[in-house]
């Protein structure tokens, strides 16, 4: 069966050597062409999602295991839905129901999953670098679904897709990422993705929530040399096309870095007044889950500029495109 089975508008992976990509760990090693290919193929996948019968045989006979050692609503469910629409067999393993509870290491758990012939293991784990470790030691393909505060590449890809679908392009769009950048894997993967695609990125956070190596900006030989850094939200948001609010990560000690949530919300929360400084057609994004009325107020989160639910919807199509590409590497790039 053709690997394109059921999705005629898919672009060939070989055009960007994507058929040789075994793992997706972050976007730092993606070329702009590879990113664009995922976005183009996500558009083809979106067409499948619009059909009355959302099922194509592209990954029939493949096994995908989701292994989540942290809570998730969007990422786990959308990888599952993406795999099922492509006709893969999908098995979900969560921390609370796995032998990790009995002290088994991540490596031994993943090794057992590989022994059951999983083609792709989608992993979320609280430790930064854990997915890189698995990719070095296992034969199955690894997709990083969020590791500590290191990376969350599928989130960044769905964010890029959402920006492109609104504006038609990403290049030269002003994107402001605001909030808990210190602990945000979403911000880090978006920095790679947005800068590779030519967006103008501004990072805005209180000094205590900005990574120490970001705080003075980036040198002219740094990959993020075009990125601006500020602590002043009014200055950052001026003429922004995209405002991406980040969740304050209480589970990663963010709260201890602030005098009070009320003050944080007053200075860094997205509300109507601050948004009026942005471009009139600004879109407001948030990876979820939201702390409403902390980093974003309710009116904005559910208002006309918000694309937060679109991000979730787009996540399924983008993850279909990713699974399809990684499965191609497993079948030898045909
Ligand atoms: N954006 C995101 O990773 O959400 P979940 O934690 O619900 O997967």
XYZ file of C-alpha atoms and ligand atoms in Angstrom:
342
model
C 0.000 0.000 0.000
C 1.227 3.474 -0.806
C 2.340 5.406 2.257
C 0.145 8.250 0.956
C -2.916 6.017 1.211
C -6.039 8.081 1.563
C -4.364 11.523 1.661
C -3.603 12.597 -1.922
C -2.387 16.112 -1.124
C 0.497 15.044 1.163
C 3.879 16.359 0.063
C 6.700 13.803 -0.369
C 8.911 13.610 2.706
C 12.034 12.867 0.697
C 11.993 16.411 -0.706
C 13.309 17.573 2.678
C 15.016 14.374 3.779
C 12.291 14.140 6.418
C 12.031 10.453 5.566
C 15.348 10.013 7.407
C 14.200 11.702 10.625
C 13.896 8.962 13.214
C 13.168 11.084 16.304
C 11.518 14.404 17.097
C 13.214 15.738 20.246
C 13.145 19.513 19.667
C 13.140 21.931 16.723
C 16.808 22.918 17.099
C 17.834 20.333 14.486
C 14.949 21.011 12.060
C 15.635 22.967 8.889
C 13.084 25.634 7.879
C 12.211 23.307 4.975
C 11.388 20.432 7.330
C 9.216 22.706 9.477
C 7.396 23.983 6.390
C 6.845 20.392 5.228
C 5.162 19.501 8.539
C 2.956 22.601 8.251
C 2.047 21.762 4.644
C 1.285 18.151 5.485
C -0.733 19.250 8.528
C -2.928 21.168 6.092
C -3.443 17.926 4.137
C -4.290 16.175 7.424
C -6.789 18.915 8.272
C -8.677 17.954 5.110
C -8.944 14.367 6.438
C -10.298 15.705 9.734
C -13.024 17.548 7.843
C -14.339 14.323 6.230
C -17.468 12.592 7.524
C -15.383 9.436 8.089
C -12.140 10.524 9.729
C -10.027 7.465 8.977
C -7.224 6.776 6.462
C -4.997 3.704 6.237
C -1.649 5.552 6.166
C -0.226 3.976 9.362
C -2.065 0.646 9.309
C 0.066 -2.016 10.984
C 2.083 0.529 13.013
C 2.058 0.615 16.811
C 2.311 3.888 18.723
C 2.692 3.956 22.509
C 2.133 7.136 24.499
C 4.153 7.055 27.735
C 3.222 9.981 29.974
C 4.936 10.563 33.304
C 3.237 13.950 33.796
C -0.409 14.978 33.502
C -1.700 16.035 30.086
C -5.044 16.744 28.486
C -4.232 18.102 25.036
C -0.949 16.472 24.005
C -1.718 12.887 25.003
C -5.261 12.895 23.655
C -4.291 14.538 20.379
C -1.418 12.114 19.723
C -3.901 9.300 20.393
C -6.517 10.787 18.088
C -3.887 11.498 15.406
C -2.634 7.900 15.503
C -6.137 6.444 15.369
C -7.217 8.598 12.408
C -4.140 7.271 10.566
C -5.191 3.676 11.506
C -2.233 2.956 13.794
C -2.730 0.858 16.915
C -2.352 3.237 19.874
C -1.568 2.127 23.423
C -1.595 4.653 26.270
C 0.528 4.191 29.386
C 0.372 6.718 32.211
C 2.662 7.122 35.195
C -0.014 6.157 37.705
C -0.815 2.890 35.886
C 2.700 1.822 34.949
C 5.387 -0.139 36.788
C 7.143 3.198 37.433
C 4.914 3.162 40.523
C 6.837 0.062 41.650
C 10.184 1.743 41.079
C 10.897 0.734 37.490
C 13.221 3.159 35.687
C 12.121 5.103 32.615
C 14.735 3.217 30.571
C 13.437 -0.230 31.618
C 9.827 0.802 31.026
C 10.678 2.091 27.550
C 12.790 -1.009 26.804
C 9.771 -3.212 27.597
C 7.558 -1.125 25.332
C 10.131 -1.441 22.557
C 10.224 -5.239 23.073
C 6.502 -5.261 22.273
C 7.457 -3.833 18.854
C 6.344 -0.252 19.325
C 7.294 1.690 16.202
C 6.940 5.086 17.863
C 7.023 5.975 21.577
C 5.599 9.400 22.450
C 7.116 10.417 25.790
C 6.341 13.098 28.376
C 8.600 13.244 31.403
C 9.420 15.812 34.118
C 13.194 15.522 33.589
C 14.814 17.665 30.887
C 16.875 15.482 28.541
C 14.995 12.248 29.315
C 13.718 11.898 25.738
C 17.208 12.526 24.291
C 18.464 9.748 26.574
C 15.812 7.318 25.292
C 16.533 8.233 21.678
C 20.227 7.391 22.209
C 19.507 3.959 23.682
C 16.375 2.605 21.952
C 15.604 1.484 18.410
C 11.985 2.725 18.445
C 11.377 6.270 17.241
C 10.955 8.744 20.102
C 8.720 11.796 19.918
C 9.197 14.276 22.750
C 5.816 15.312 24.154
C 7.445 17.609 26.738
C 10.543 16.974 28.882
C 10.995 19.150 31.973
C 11.571 22.723 30.868
C 13.667 21.651 27.869
C 11.413 21.183 24.845
C 7.898 20.600 23.516
C 8.365 20.444 19.733
C 4.866 19.335 18.695
C 3.399 22.279 20.645
C 5.719 24.706 18.841
C 4.793 23.192 15.467
C 1.076 23.540 16.155
C 1.693 27.128 17.262
C 3.533 27.840 13.992
C 0.710 26.218 12.048
C -1.862 28.356 13.868
C 0.074 31.574 13.134
C 0.495 30.620 9.484
C -3.175 29.728 9.105
C -4.178 33.183 10.396
C -1.718 35.396 8.588
C -0.723 33.274 5.588
C 2.926 33.579 6.632
C 5.192 33.607 9.680
C 8.146 35.606 8.352
C 8.412 39.096 9.874
C 5.353 38.635 12.133
C 5.942 40.178 15.548
C 5.426 37.475 18.178
C 5.535 38.362 21.891
C 6.036 35.468 24.302
C 5.119 36.613 27.787
C 5.272 35.012 31.211
C 7.130 32.181 32.845
C 9.906 31.769 30.286
C 12.329 30.323 32.845
C 10.403 27.065 33.216
C 8.729 26.950 29.804
C 9.559 24.160 27.365
C 6.934 25.705 25.062
C 8.879 28.979 24.919
C 12.175 27.215 24.227
C 10.839 25.121 21.327
C 8.958 28.127 19.958
C 12.155 30.173 20.024
C 13.769 27.656 17.671
C 10.718 27.327 15.441
C 9.823 31.011 15.218
C 13.368 32.233 14.577
C 13.981 29.562 11.923
C 10.781 30.682 10.169
C 11.805 34.359 10.279
C 9.388 35.746 12.900
C 10.387 38.794 14.971
C 10.294 37.476 18.534
C 10.166 39.454 21.785
C 10.442 37.707 25.151
C 8.859 39.430 28.128
C 9.029 38.273 31.753
C 9.920 39.558 35.196
C 13.678 39.204 35.806
C 13.097 36.252 38.151
C 11.255 34.307 35.427
C 13.708 35.004 32.599
C 16.503 32.399 32.125
C 19.797 33.943 33.339
C 21.448 33.340 29.945
C 18.613 35.240 28.179
C 18.412 38.247 30.464
C 20.974 40.440 28.661
C 19.767 39.500 25.193
C 21.662 37.395 22.641
C 25.042 38.003 21.006
C 25.304 38.490 17.251
C 26.602 34.955 16.687
C 23.806 33.335 18.748
C 20.994 31.488 16.876
C 18.504 33.752 18.721
C 20.374 36.948 17.806
C 17.209 38.531 16.349
C 15.212 37.987 19.578
C 14.474 40.978 21.845
C 14.265 40.642 25.615
C 12.367 43.030 27.905
C 10.675 43.154 31.305
C 8.167 45.790 30.189
C 4.962 44.336 28.719
C 3.584 47.653 27.367
C 6.804 48.096 25.398
C 6.853 44.462 24.228
C 3.271 44.271 23.046
C 3.295 47.406 20.870
C 2.248 46.418 17.310
C 2.388 42.690 18.102
C 0.706 40.340 15.618
C 0.767 37.441 18.062
C 0.716 37.416 21.867
C 1.585 34.056 23.372
C 0.820 33.923 27.097
C 2.592 31.208 29.078
C 1.270 29.285 32.047
C 2.783 30.195 35.379
C 4.273 26.799 36.295
C 3.482 26.454 39.967
C 4.755 22.835 39.943
C 8.200 24.095 38.882
C 8.604 26.660 41.714
C 7.477 29.678 39.678
C 5.291 31.042 42.440
C 8.254 31.333 44.830
C 9.886 33.736 42.365
C 7.123 36.350 42.637
C 6.103 38.772 45.392
C 2.412 37.954 44.727
C 0.181 36.512 42.028
C -1.854 39.734 42.054
C 1.212 41.825 41.247
C 2.317 39.353 38.571
C -1.109 39.495 36.980
C -1.139 43.324 37.079
C 2.270 43.610 35.392
C 2.325 40.581 33.085
C -1.287 39.401 32.686
C -2.979 39.761 29.290
C -6.060 41.941 29.623
C -8.078 44.233 27.376
C -6.078 47.348 28.247
C -2.684 45.864 27.454
C -3.974 44.137 24.310
C -5.166 47.498 22.916
C -1.476 48.346 22.310
C -1.066 45.430 19.892
C -1.913 45.216 16.189
C -5.715 45.448 15.696
C -5.762 41.916 14.224
C -3.621 40.454 17.003
C -4.181 36.805 17.870
C -3.808 35.610 21.463
C -2.372 32.153 22.056
C -1.855 30.004 25.132
C -0.555 26.402 25.122
C -2.817 25.444 28.028
C -3.676 24.583 30.660
C -4.479 28.183 31.607
C -4.428 29.846 35.004
C -7.293 32.174 34.136
C -6.989 35.641 35.671
C -3.313 35.066 36.430
C -1.439 35.144 33.089
C -4.545 35.822 30.977
C -7.913 37.155 31.985
C -11.124 35.306 31.234
C -12.459 37.937 28.865
C -9.368 37.666 26.642
C -9.019 33.870 26.890
C -12.538 33.418 25.517
C -12.773 36.620 23.468
C -12.571 37.375 19.740
C -8.758 37.586 19.565
C -8.253 34.209 21.232
C -7.183 31.256 19.049
C -6.632 28.939 22.001
C -9.218 26.349 20.950
C -7.926 26.485 17.360
C -4.478 25.622 18.705
C -5.942 22.500 20.303
C -7.766 21.536 17.110
C -4.680 22.186 14.965
C -2.656 20.015 17.330
C -4.323 16.869 15.976
C -3.488 17.643 12.325
C 0.084 18.657 13.166
C 0.627 15.471 15.185
C -0.812 13.403 12.316
C 1.798 15.007 10.042
C 4.562 14.280 12.566
C 3.548 10.650 13.141
C 3.296 10.096 9.406
C 6.799 11.515 8.853
C 8.413 9.542 11.670
C 6.691 6.324 10.583
C 8.188 6.863 7.121
C 11.675 6.724 8.647
C 10.693 3.362 10.172
C 9.627 1.943 6.847
C 12.877 2.970 5.186
C 11.791 6.239 3.615
C 9.517 4.812 0.949
N 0.050 22.311 25.930
C 0.131 21.164 26.614
O 1.178 20.533 26.637
O -1.017 20.800 27.253
P -1.211 19.436 28.057
O -0.327 19.521 29.278
O -2.669 19.382 28.403
O -0.776 18.317 27.174
